[in-house]
Amino acid sequence: MILEIVKYPDPFLKSEAVKVDSVDDSVRKLIDDMVETMYYARGIGLASLQVRDPRRVVVLDVPDEDEKEREKGKNLMALVNPEIVYSEGETIYEEGCLSLPGVTADVERAAKVRVKALDRDGKQIEIEAEGLLAIALQHELDHLNGILFIDRLSRLKRELVKRKYKKSLETEERAI
Ligand code: GNR
Ligand code: NI
């Protein structure tokens, strides 16, 4: 089932997602719906708060750098209760977000991360990532703590991006 994506400035995006007690069928249903919604929206990742669900779940399918056409499902992962256990280095990447369509900005993050989580069977897993996957993991884990990529910008930059976003919403309304 395709779910509606919550858009900024909806206050739900600022809430803190809650830990999942056990990975049961209802969590697997949420994962499946989030995967379907992520592909429908052409995102590389999606966090539960973006579909108005408070449970700590993220899904990702980040294409390989040498991948020309996106191969659906190739790098698909679902993470329950994900936590960053180690990070190193710095990198800057131009990020976007399905909850703030139409705007992007350069965001500074760790270059490498190790993430601990549960998979869809409730099994403990650990992922080591660099490149775009490391960036997307940090972007999605931020969402679970109510943090958007614009919150990682300087105040001036953030105000500029917010103004641009609000302007694009207004023109979108006028076009209808
Ligand atoms: O689809 C997405 N692309 C993206 C590009 C650069 C950095 C992060 C992302 S995540 C985003 C999907 C999304 O909003 N996930 O929360
Ligand atoms: Ni996002």
mmCIF file with all atom_site columns, C-alpha atoms and ligand atoms in Angstrom:
data_model
loop_
_atom_site.group_PDB
_atom_site.id
_atom_site.type_symbol
_atom_site.label_atom_id
_atom_site.label_alt_id
_atom_site.label_comp_id
_atom_site.label_asym_id
_atom_site.label_entity_id
_atom_site.label_seq_id
_atom_site.pdbx_PDB_ins_code
_atom_site.Cartn_x
_atom_site.Cartn_y
_atom_site.Cartn_z
_atom_site.occupancy
_atom_site.B_iso_or_equiv
_atom_site.pdbx_formal_charge
_atom_site.auth_seq_id
_atom_site.auth_comp_id
_atom_site.auth_asym_id
_atom_site.auth_atom_id
_atom_site.pdbx_PDB_model_num
ATOM   1   C  CA  . MET A 1 1   ? 0.000  0.000   0.000   1.00 0.00 ? 1   MET A CA  1
ATOM   2   C  CA  . ILE A 1 2   ? 1.343  3.402   -0.982  1.00 0.00 ? 2   ILE A CA  1
ATOM   3   C  CA  . LEU A 1 3   ? 1.292  5.803   1.959   1.00 0.00 ? 3   LEU A CA  1
ATOM   4   C  CA  . GLU A 1 4   ? 1.051  9.591   1.954   1.00 0.00 ? 4   GLU A CA  1
ATOM   5   C  CA  . ILE A 1 5   ? 4.355  11.354  2.638   1.00 0.00 ? 5   ILE A CA  1
ATOM   6   C  CA  . VAL A 1 6   ? 4.236  13.942  5.426   1.00 0.00 ? 6   VAL A CA  1
ATOM   7   C  CA  . LYS A 1 7   ? 5.558  17.289  4.215   1.00 0.00 ? 7   LYS A CA  1
ATOM   8   C  CA  . TYR A 1 8   ? 7.393  20.044  6.072   1.00 0.00 ? 8   TYR A CA  1
ATOM   9   C  CA  . PRO A 1 9   ? 6.329  22.022  8.167   1.00 0.00 ? 9   PRO A CA  1
ATOM   10  C  CA  . ASP A 1 10  ? 4.068  19.294  9.600   1.00 0.00 ? 10  ASP A CA  1
ATOM   11  C  CA  . PRO A 1 11  ? 5.036  19.065  13.313  1.00 0.00 ? 11  PRO A CA  1
ATOM   12  C  CA  . PHE A 1 12  ? 4.953  15.233  13.178  1.00 0.00 ? 12  PHE A CA  1
ATOM   13  C  CA  . LEU A 1 13  ? 8.349  15.367  11.424  1.00 0.00 ? 13  LEU A CA  1
ATOM   14  C  CA  . LYS A 1 14  ? 9.783  16.959  14.578  1.00 0.00 ? 14  LYS A CA  1
ATOM   15  C  CA  . SER A 1 15  ? 8.684  14.190  16.913  1.00 0.00 ? 15  SER A CA  1
ATOM   16  C  CA  . GLU A 1 16  ? 10.943 11.456  18.255  1.00 0.00 ? 16  GLU A CA  1
ATOM   17  C  CA  . ALA A 1 17  ? 10.156 7.993   16.903  1.00 0.00 ? 17  ALA A CA  1
ATOM   18  C  CA  . VAL A 1 18  ? 9.730  5.201   19.460  1.00 0.00 ? 18  VAL A CA  1
ATOM   19  C  CA  . LYS A 1 19  ? 11.673 1.965   19.798  1.00 0.00 ? 19  LYS A CA  1
ATOM   20  C  CA  . VAL A 1 20  ? 10.083 -1.177  18.378  1.00 0.00 ? 20  VAL A CA  1
ATOM   21  C  CA  . ASP A 1 21  ? 9.642  -3.882  21.062  1.00 0.00 ? 21  ASP A CA  1
ATOM   22  C  CA  . SER A 1 22  ? 9.440  -6.856  18.738  1.00 0.00 ? 22  SER A CA  1
ATOM   23  C  CA  . VAL A 1 23  ? 9.630  -7.181  14.967  1.00 0.00 ? 23  VAL A CA  1
ATOM   24  C  CA  . ASP A 1 24  ? 6.213  -8.693  14.323  1.00 0.00 ? 24  ASP A CA  1
ATOM   25  C  CA  . ASP A 1 25  ? 3.921  -8.878  11.298  1.00 0.00 ? 25  ASP A CA  1
ATOM   26  C  CA  . SER A 1 26  ? 2.634  -5.344  11.819  1.00 0.00 ? 26  SER A CA  1
ATOM   27  C  CA  . VAL A 1 27  ? 6.226  -4.040  11.654  1.00 0.00 ? 27  VAL A CA  1
ATOM   28  C  CA  . ARG A 1 28  ? 6.841  -6.117  8.503   1.00 0.00 ? 28  ARG A CA  1
ATOM   29  C  CA  . LYS A 1 29  ? 3.650  -4.643  6.994   1.00 0.00 ? 29  LYS A CA  1
ATOM   30  C  CA  . LEU A 1 30  ? 4.955  -1.147  7.751   1.00 0.00 ? 30  LEU A CA  1
ATOM   31  C  CA  . ILE A 1 31  ? 8.303  -2.056  6.110   1.00 0.00 ? 31  ILE A CA  1
ATOM   32  C  CA  . ASP A 1 32  ? 6.543  -3.356  2.975   1.00 0.00 ? 32  ASP A CA  1
ATOM   33  C  CA  . ASP A 1 33  ? 4.367  -0.230  2.709   1.00 0.00 ? 33  ASP A CA  1
ATOM   34  C  CA  . MET A 1 34  ? 7.382  2.028   3.239   1.00 0.00 ? 34  MET A CA  1
ATOM   35  C  CA  . VAL A 1 35  ? 9.361  0.207   0.524   1.00 0.00 ? 35  VAL A CA  1
ATOM   36  C  CA  . GLU A 1 36  ? 6.441  0.569   -1.904  1.00 0.00 ? 36  GLU A CA  1
ATOM   37  C  CA  . THR A 1 37  ? 6.077  4.254   -1.016  1.00 0.00 ? 37  THR A CA  1
ATOM   38  C  CA  . MET A 1 38  ? 9.832  4.885   -1.370  1.00 0.00 ? 38  MET A CA  1
ATOM   39  C  CA  . TYR A 1 39  ? 9.886  3.421   -4.897  1.00 0.00 ? 39  TYR A CA  1
ATOM   40  C  CA  . TYR A 1 40  ? 6.686  5.246   -5.871  1.00 0.00 ? 40  TYR A CA  1
ATOM   41  C  CA  . ALA A 1 41  ? 8.207  8.545   -4.719  1.00 0.00 ? 41  ALA A CA  1
ATOM   42  C  CA  . ARG A 1 42  ? 11.596 7.702   -6.342  1.00 0.00 ? 42  ARG A CA  1
ATOM   43  C  CA  . GLY A 1 43  ? 13.499 8.124   -3.087  1.00 0.00 ? 43  GLY A CA  1
ATOM   44  C  CA  . ILE A 1 44  ? 16.666 6.334   -2.033  1.00 0.00 ? 44  ILE A CA  1
ATOM   45  C  CA  . GLY A 1 45  ? 15.434 6.082   1.560   1.00 0.00 ? 45  GLY A CA  1
ATOM   46  C  CA  . LEU A 1 46  ? 12.410 6.685   3.759   1.00 0.00 ? 46  LEU A CA  1
ATOM   47  C  CA  . ALA A 1 47  ? 11.864 6.991   7.509   1.00 0.00 ? 47  ALA A CA  1
ATOM   48  C  CA  . SER A 1 48  ? 8.699  6.023   9.401   1.00 0.00 ? 48  SER A CA  1
ATOM   49  C  CA  . LEU A 1 49  ? 7.852  9.550   10.603  1.00 0.00 ? 49  LEU A CA  1
ATOM   50  C  CA  . GLN A 1 50  ? 7.599  10.530  6.910   1.00 0.00 ? 50  GLN A CA  1
ATOM   51  C  CA  . VAL A 1 51  ? 4.596  8.209   6.580   1.00 0.00 ? 51  VAL A CA  1
ATOM   52  C  CA  . ARG A 1 52  ? 3.114  9.340   9.938   1.00 0.00 ? 52  ARG A CA  1
ATOM   53  C  CA  . ASP A 1 53  ? 4.131  6.187   11.810  1.00 0.00 ? 53  ASP A CA  1
ATOM   54  C  CA  . PRO A 1 54  ? 5.976  6.674   15.135  1.00 0.00 ? 54  PRO A CA  1
ATOM   55  C  CA  . ARG A 1 55  ? 7.946  3.376   15.120  1.00 0.00 ? 55  ARG A CA  1
ATOM   56  C  CA  . ARG A 1 56  ? 11.735 3.445   14.557  1.00 0.00 ? 56  ARG A CA  1
ATOM   57  C  CA  . VAL A 1 57  ? 11.924 1.963   11.064  1.00 0.00 ? 57  VAL A CA  1
ATOM   58  C  CA  . VAL A 1 58  ? 13.838 3.076   7.967   1.00 0.00 ? 58  VAL A CA  1
ATOM   59  C  CA  . VAL A 1 59  ? 14.110 1.600   4.490   1.00 0.00 ? 59  VAL A CA  1
ATOM   60  C  CA  . LEU A 1 60  ? 16.833 2.343   1.941   1.00 0.00 ? 60  LEU A CA  1
ATOM   61  C  CA  . ASP A 1 61  ? 17.769 1.353   -1.583  1.00 0.00 ? 61  ASP A CA  1
ATOM   62  C  CA  . VAL A 1 62  ? 20.818 3.384   -2.524  1.00 0.00 ? 62  VAL A CA  1
ATOM   63  C  CA  . PRO A 1 63  ? 22.066 2.724   -6.048  1.00 0.00 ? 63  PRO A CA  1
ATOM   64  C  CA  . ASP A 1 64  ? 25.712 1.796   -6.598  1.00 0.00 ? 64  ASP A CA  1
ATOM   65  C  CA  . GLU A 1 65  ? 27.843 4.573   -8.056  1.00 0.00 ? 65  GLU A CA  1
ATOM   66  C  CA  . ASP A 1 66  ? 28.356 2.668   -11.310 1.00 0.00 ? 66  ASP A CA  1
ATOM   67  C  CA  . GLU A 1 67  ? 24.644 1.860   -11.662 1.00 0.00 ? 67  GLU A CA  1
ATOM   68  C  CA  . LYS A 1 68  ? 23.184 3.676   -14.675 1.00 0.00 ? 68  LYS A CA  1
ATOM   69  C  CA  . GLU A 1 69  ? 19.593 2.527   -14.501 1.00 0.00 ? 69  GLU A CA  1
ATOM   70  C  CA  . ARG A 1 70  ? 18.180 2.067   -11.014 1.00 0.00 ? 70  ARG A CA  1
ATOM   71  C  CA  . GLU A 1 71  ? 17.850 -1.620  -10.244 1.00 0.00 ? 71  GLU A CA  1
ATOM   72  C  CA  . LYS A 1 72  ? 14.918 -1.888  -7.840  1.00 0.00 ? 72  LYS A CA  1
ATOM   73  C  CA  . GLY A 1 73  ? 15.654 -4.021  -4.830  1.00 0.00 ? 73  GLY A CA  1
ATOM   74  C  CA  . LYS A 1 74  ? 19.366 -4.445  -5.531  1.00 0.00 ? 74  LYS A CA  1
ATOM   75  C  CA  . ASN A 1 75  ? 20.513 -2.696  -2.355  1.00 0.00 ? 75  ASN A CA  1
ATOM   76  C  CA  . LEU A 1 76  ? 17.217 -2.735  -0.489  1.00 0.00 ? 76  LEU A CA  1
ATOM   77  C  CA  . MET A 1 77  ? 17.450 -2.759  3.288   1.00 0.00 ? 77  MET A CA  1
ATOM   78  C  CA  . ALA A 1 78  ? 14.988 -2.344  6.129   1.00 0.00 ? 78  ALA A CA  1
ATOM   79  C  CA  . LEU A 1 79  ? 16.331 -1.334  9.520   1.00 0.00 ? 79  LEU A CA  1
ATOM   80  C  CA  . VAL A 1 80  ? 14.437 -1.446  12.812  1.00 0.00 ? 80  VAL A CA  1
ATOM   81  C  CA  . ASN A 1 81  ? 15.741 0.523   15.818  1.00 0.00 ? 81  ASN A CA  1
ATOM   82  C  CA  . PRO A 1 82  ? 18.875 1.594   13.892  1.00 0.00 ? 82  PRO A CA  1
ATOM   83  C  CA  . GLU A 1 83  ? 21.746 3.209   15.818  1.00 0.00 ? 83  GLU A CA  1
ATOM   84  C  CA  . ILE A 1 84  ? 25.052 4.679   14.692  1.00 0.00 ? 84  ILE A CA  1
ATOM   85  C  CA  . VAL A 1 85  ? 27.742 2.904   16.705  1.00 0.00 ? 85  VAL A CA  1
ATOM   86  C  CA  . TYR A 1 86  ? 30.769 4.440   15.011  1.00 0.00 ? 86  TYR A CA  1
ATOM   87  C  CA  . SER A 1 87  ? 31.466 7.259   12.569  1.00 0.00 ? 87  SER A CA  1
ATOM   88  C  CA  . GLU A 1 88  ? 34.551 8.865   11.074  1.00 0.00 ? 88  GLU A CA  1
ATOM   89  C  CA  . GLY A 1 89  ? 35.636 11.552  8.635   1.00 0.00 ? 89  GLY A CA  1
ATOM   90  C  CA  . GLU A 1 90  ? 33.690 14.334  6.993   1.00 0.00 ? 90  GLU A CA  1
ATOM   91  C  CA  . THR A 1 91  ? 31.935 14.684  3.680   1.00 0.00 ? 91  THR A CA  1
ATOM   92  C  CA  . ILE A 1 92  ? 29.634 17.207  2.013   1.00 0.00 ? 92  ILE A CA  1
ATOM   93  C  CA  . TYR A 1 93  ? 26.795 16.189  -0.292  1.00 0.00 ? 93  TYR A CA  1
ATOM   94  C  CA  . GLU A 1 94  ? 23.866 18.004  -1.902  1.00 0.00 ? 94  GLU A CA  1
ATOM   95  C  CA  . GLU A 1 95  ? 20.866 16.487  -0.124  1.00 0.00 ? 95  GLU A CA  1
ATOM   96  C  CA  . GLY A 1 96  ? 17.174 16.518  -0.836  1.00 0.00 ? 96  GLY A CA  1
ATOM   97  C  CA  . CYS A 1 97  ? 14.227 15.144  1.115   1.00 0.00 ? 97  CYS A CA  1
ATOM   98  C  CA  . LEU A 1 98  ? 10.853 13.749  0.095   1.00 0.00 ? 98  LEU A CA  1
ATOM   99  C  CA  . SER A 1 99  ? 9.328  15.804  2.940   1.00 0.00 ? 99  SER A CA  1
ATOM   100 C  CA  . LEU A 1 100 ? 10.741 19.033  1.436   1.00 0.00 ? 100 LEU A CA  1
ATOM   101 C  CA  . PRO A 1 101 ? 10.219 18.502  -2.282  1.00 0.00 ? 101 PRO A CA  1
ATOM   102 C  CA  . GLY A 1 102 ? 11.897 20.957  -4.639  1.00 0.00 ? 102 GLY A CA  1
ATOM   103 C  CA  . VAL A 1 103 ? 14.800 22.128  -2.453  1.00 0.00 ? 103 VAL A CA  1
ATOM   104 C  CA  . THR A 1 104 ? 18.332 20.833  -1.928  1.00 0.00 ? 104 THR A CA  1
ATOM   105 C  CA  . ALA A 1 105 ? 21.353 22.004  0.049   1.00 0.00 ? 105 ALA A CA  1
ATOM   106 C  CA  . ASP A 1 106 ? 24.908 20.943  0.805   1.00 0.00 ? 106 ASP A CA  1
ATOM   107 C  CA  . VAL A 1 107 ? 25.044 19.101  4.127   1.00 0.00 ? 107 VAL A CA  1
ATOM   108 C  CA  . GLU A 1 108 ? 28.130 18.104  6.080   1.00 0.00 ? 108 GLU A CA  1
ATOM   109 C  CA  . ARG A 1 109 ? 28.127 14.615  7.584   1.00 0.00 ? 109 ARG A CA  1
ATOM   110 C  CA  . ALA A 1 110 ? 30.453 11.794  8.633   1.00 0.00 ? 110 ALA A CA  1
ATOM   111 C  CA  . ALA A 1 111 ? 32.061 10.047  5.658   1.00 0.00 ? 111 ALA A CA  1
ATOM   112 C  CA  . LYS A 1 112 ? 31.868 6.543   7.151   1.00 0.00 ? 112 LYS A CA  1
ATOM   113 C  CA  . VAL A 1 113 ? 29.399 5.037   9.584   1.00 0.00 ? 113 VAL A CA  1
ATOM   114 C  CA  . ARG A 1 114 ? 28.724 1.726   11.251  1.00 0.00 ? 114 ARG A CA  1
ATOM   115 C  CA  . VAL A 1 115 ? 25.049 1.135   12.034  1.00 0.00 ? 115 VAL A CA  1
ATOM   116 C  CA  . LYS A 1 116 ? 23.570 -1.488  14.310  1.00 0.00 ? 116 LYS A CA  1
ATOM   117 C  CA  . ALA A 1 117 ? 19.918 -2.478  13.786  1.00 0.00 ? 117 ALA A CA  1
ATOM   118 C  CA  . LEU A 1 118 ? 17.398 -5.296  13.600  1.00 0.00 ? 118 LEU A CA  1
ATOM   119 C  CA  . ASP A 1 119 ? 16.367 -6.661  10.214  1.00 0.00 ? 119 ASP A CA  1
ATOM   120 C  CA  . ARG A 1 120 ? 12.817 -7.666  9.173   1.00 0.00 ? 120 ARG A CA  1
ATOM   121 C  CA  . ASP A 1 121 ? 13.271 -11.014 10.952  1.00 0.00 ? 121 ASP A CA  1
ATOM   122 C  CA  . GLY A 1 122 ? 14.294 -9.320  14.199  1.00 0.00 ? 122 GLY A CA  1
ATOM   123 C  CA  . LYS A 1 123 ? 17.894 -10.432 13.769  1.00 0.00 ? 123 LYS A CA  1
ATOM   124 C  CA  . GLN A 1 124 ? 20.737 -8.120  14.912  1.00 0.00 ? 124 GLN A CA  1
ATOM   125 C  CA  . ILE A 1 125 ? 22.727 -6.768  11.971  1.00 0.00 ? 125 ILE A CA  1
ATOM   126 C  CA  . GLU A 1 126 ? 25.603 -4.354  11.530  1.00 0.00 ? 126 GLU A CA  1
ATOM   127 C  CA  . ILE A 1 127 ? 26.283 -2.337  8.379   1.00 0.00 ? 127 ILE A CA  1
ATOM   128 C  CA  . GLU A 1 128 ? 29.446 -0.477  7.536   1.00 0.00 ? 128 GLU A CA  1
ATOM   129 C  CA  . ALA A 1 129 ? 28.936 2.206   4.908   1.00 0.00 ? 129 ALA A CA  1
ATOM   130 C  CA  . GLU A 1 130 ? 30.675 5.001   3.051   1.00 0.00 ? 130 GLU A CA  1
ATOM   131 C  CA  . GLY A 1 131 ? 29.719 7.149   0.078   1.00 0.00 ? 131 GLY A CA  1
ATOM   132 C  CA  . LEU A 1 132 ? 26.043 7.887   -0.597  1.00 0.00 ? 132 LEU A CA  1
ATOM   133 C  CA  . LEU A 1 133 ? 24.853 4.991   1.578   1.00 0.00 ? 133 LEU A CA  1
ATOM   134 C  CA  . ALA A 1 134 ? 26.602 6.503   4.620   1.00 0.00 ? 134 ALA A CA  1
ATOM   135 C  CA  . ILE A 1 135 ? 24.950 9.855   3.866   1.00 0.00 ? 135 ILE A CA  1
ATOM   136 C  CA  . ALA A 1 136 ? 21.493 8.339   3.345   1.00 0.00 ? 136 ALA A CA  1
ATOM   137 C  CA  . LEU A 1 137 ? 21.793 6.308   6.566   1.00 0.00 ? 137 LEU A CA  1
ATOM   138 C  CA  . GLN A 1 138 ? 22.577 9.462   8.554   1.00 0.00 ? 138 GLN A CA  1
ATOM   139 C  CA  . HIS A 1 139 ? 19.741 11.358  6.806   1.00 0.00 ? 139 HIS A CA  1
ATOM   140 C  CA  . GLU A 1 140 ? 17.213 8.598   7.674   1.00 0.00 ? 140 GLU A CA  1
ATOM   141 C  CA  . LEU A 1 141 ? 18.438 8.119   11.243  1.00 0.00 ? 141 LEU A CA  1
ATOM   142 C  CA  . ASP A 1 142 ? 18.117 11.884  11.756  1.00 0.00 ? 142 ASP A CA  1
ATOM   143 C  CA  . HIS A 1 143 ? 14.451 11.656  10.705  1.00 0.00 ? 143 HIS A CA  1
ATOM   144 C  CA  . LEU A 1 144 ? 13.791 9.179   13.550  1.00 0.00 ? 144 LEU A CA  1
ATOM   145 C  CA  . ASN A 1 145 ? 15.026 11.862  15.962  1.00 0.00 ? 145 ASN A CA  1
ATOM   146 C  CA  . GLY A 1 146 ? 12.892 14.593  14.420  1.00 0.00 ? 146 GLY A CA  1
ATOM   147 C  CA  . ILE A 1 147 ? 15.815 16.158  12.554  1.00 0.00 ? 147 ILE A CA  1
ATOM   148 C  CA  . LEU A 1 148 ? 15.622 17.301  8.916   1.00 0.00 ? 148 LEU A CA  1
ATOM   149 C  CA  . PHE A 1 149 ? 18.576 18.099  6.661   1.00 0.00 ? 149 PHE A CA  1
ATOM   150 C  CA  . ILE A 1 150 ? 17.747 21.807  6.904   1.00 0.00 ? 150 ILE A CA  1
ATOM   151 C  CA  . ASP A 1 151 ? 18.375 21.595  10.660  1.00 0.00 ? 151 ASP A CA  1
ATOM   152 C  CA  . ARG A 1 152 ? 22.016 20.786  9.812   1.00 0.00 ? 152 ARG A CA  1
ATOM   153 C  CA  . LEU A 1 153 ? 22.505 24.053  7.891   1.00 0.00 ? 153 LEU A CA  1
ATOM   154 C  CA  . SER A 1 154 ? 23.693 27.415  9.197   1.00 0.00 ? 154 SER A CA  1
ATOM   155 C  CA  . ARG A 1 155 ? 20.841 29.670  10.254  1.00 0.00 ? 155 ARG A CA  1
ATOM   156 C  CA  . LEU A 1 156 ? 21.266 31.892  7.190   1.00 0.00 ? 156 LEU A CA  1
ATOM   157 C  CA  . LYS A 1 157 ? 21.343 28.964  4.785   1.00 0.00 ? 157 LYS A CA  1
ATOM   158 C  CA  . ARG A 1 158 ? 18.351 27.371  6.508   1.00 0.00 ? 158 ARG A CA  1
ATOM   159 C  CA  . GLU A 1 159 ? 16.270 30.535  6.232   1.00 0.00 ? 159 GLU A CA  1
ATOM   160 C  CA  . LEU A 1 160 ? 17.130 30.815  2.529   1.00 0.00 ? 160 LEU A CA  1
ATOM   161 C  CA  . VAL A 1 161 ? 16.142 27.190  1.855   1.00 0.00 ? 161 VAL A CA  1
ATOM   162 C  CA  . LYS A 1 162 ? 12.910 27.558  3.884   1.00 0.00 ? 162 LYS A CA  1
ATOM   163 C  CA  . ARG A 1 163 ? 11.992 30.718  1.968   1.00 0.00 ? 163 ARG A CA  1
ATOM   164 C  CA  . LYS A 1 164 ? 12.638 28.979  -1.347  1.00 0.00 ? 164 LYS A CA  1
ATOM   165 C  CA  . TYR A 1 165 ? 10.533 25.994  -0.246  1.00 0.00 ? 165 TYR A CA  1
ATOM   166 C  CA  . LYS A 1 166 ? 7.621  28.195  0.879   1.00 0.00 ? 166 LYS A CA  1
ATOM   167 C  CA  . LYS A 1 167 ? 7.800  30.144  -2.363  1.00 0.00 ? 167 LYS A CA  1
ATOM   168 C  CA  . SER A 1 168 ? 7.664  26.941  -4.405  1.00 0.00 ? 168 SER A CA  1
ATOM   169 C  CA  . LEU A 1 169 ? 4.606  25.817  -2.380  1.00 0.00 ? 169 LEU A CA  1
ATOM   170 C  CA  . GLU A 1 170 ? 2.852  29.115  -3.158  1.00 0.00 ? 170 GLU A CA  1
ATOM   171 C  CA  . THR A 1 171 ? 3.501  28.911  -6.886  1.00 0.00 ? 171 THR A CA  1
ATOM   172 C  CA  . GLU A 1 172 ? 2.371  25.287  -6.836  1.00 0.00 ? 172 GLU A CA  1
ATOM   173 C  CA  . GLU A 1 173 ? -0.933 26.377  -5.257  1.00 0.00 ? 173 GLU A CA  1
ATOM   174 C  CA  . ARG A 1 174 ? -1.415 29.151  -7.788  1.00 0.00 ? 174 ARG A CA  1
ATOM   175 C  CA  . ALA A 1 175 ? -0.841 26.712  -10.639 1.00 0.00 ? 175 ALA A CA  1
ATOM   176 C  CA  . ILE A 1 176 ? -3.815 24.596  -9.532  1.00 0.00 ? 176 ILE A CA  1
HETATM 177 O  O1  . GNR B 2 .   ? 15.561 10.331  -2.017  1.00 0.00 ? 1   GNR B O1  1
HETATM 178 C  C1  . GNR B 2 .   ? 16.355 10.918  -1.280  1.00 0.00 ? 1   GNR B C1  1
HETATM 179 N  N1  . GNR B 2 .   ? 17.535 11.338  -1.773  1.00 0.00 ? 1   GNR B N1  1
HETATM 180 C  C2  . GNR B 2 .   ? 18.567 11.809  -1.004  1.00 0.00 ? 1   GNR B C2  1
HETATM 181 C  C3  . GNR B 2 .   ? 19.621 12.454  -1.631  1.00 0.00 ? 1   GNR B C3  1
HETATM 182 C  C4  . GNR B 2 .   ? 20.687 12.929  -0.895  1.00 0.00 ? 1   GNR B C4  1
HETATM 183 C  C5  . GNR B 2 .   ? 20.716 12.749  0.457   1.00 0.00 ? 1   GNR B C5  1
HETATM 184 C  C6  . GNR B 2 .   ? 19.664 12.135  1.107   1.00 0.00 ? 1   GNR B C6  1
HETATM 185 C  C7  . GNR B 2 .   ? 18.608 11.668  0.390   1.00 0.00 ? 1   GNR B C7  1
HETATM 186 S  S1  . GNR B 2 .   ? 17.313 10.847  1.200   1.00 0.00 ? 1   GNR B S1  1
HETATM 187 C  C8  . GNR B 2 .   ? 15.992 11.206  0.121   1.00 0.00 ? 1   GNR B C8  1
HETATM 188 C  C9  . GNR B 2 .   ? 14.738 10.487  0.559   1.00 0.00 ? 1   GNR B C9  1
HETATM 189 C  C10 . GNR B 2 .   ? 14.303 11.016  1.901   1.00 0.00 ? 1   GNR B C10 1
HETATM 190 O  O2  . GNR B 2 .   ? 13.845 12.105  2.089   1.00 0.00 ? 1   GNR B O2  1
HETATM 191 N  N2  . GNR B 2 .   ? 14.515 10.228  2.913   1.00 0.00 ? 1   GNR B N2  1
HETATM 192 O  O3  . GNR B 2 .   ? 14.220 10.640  4.150   1.00 0.00 ? 1   GNR B O3  1
HETATM 193 NI NI  . NI  B 3 .   ? 14.310 12.816  4.106   1.00 0.00 ? 2   NI  B NI  1
#
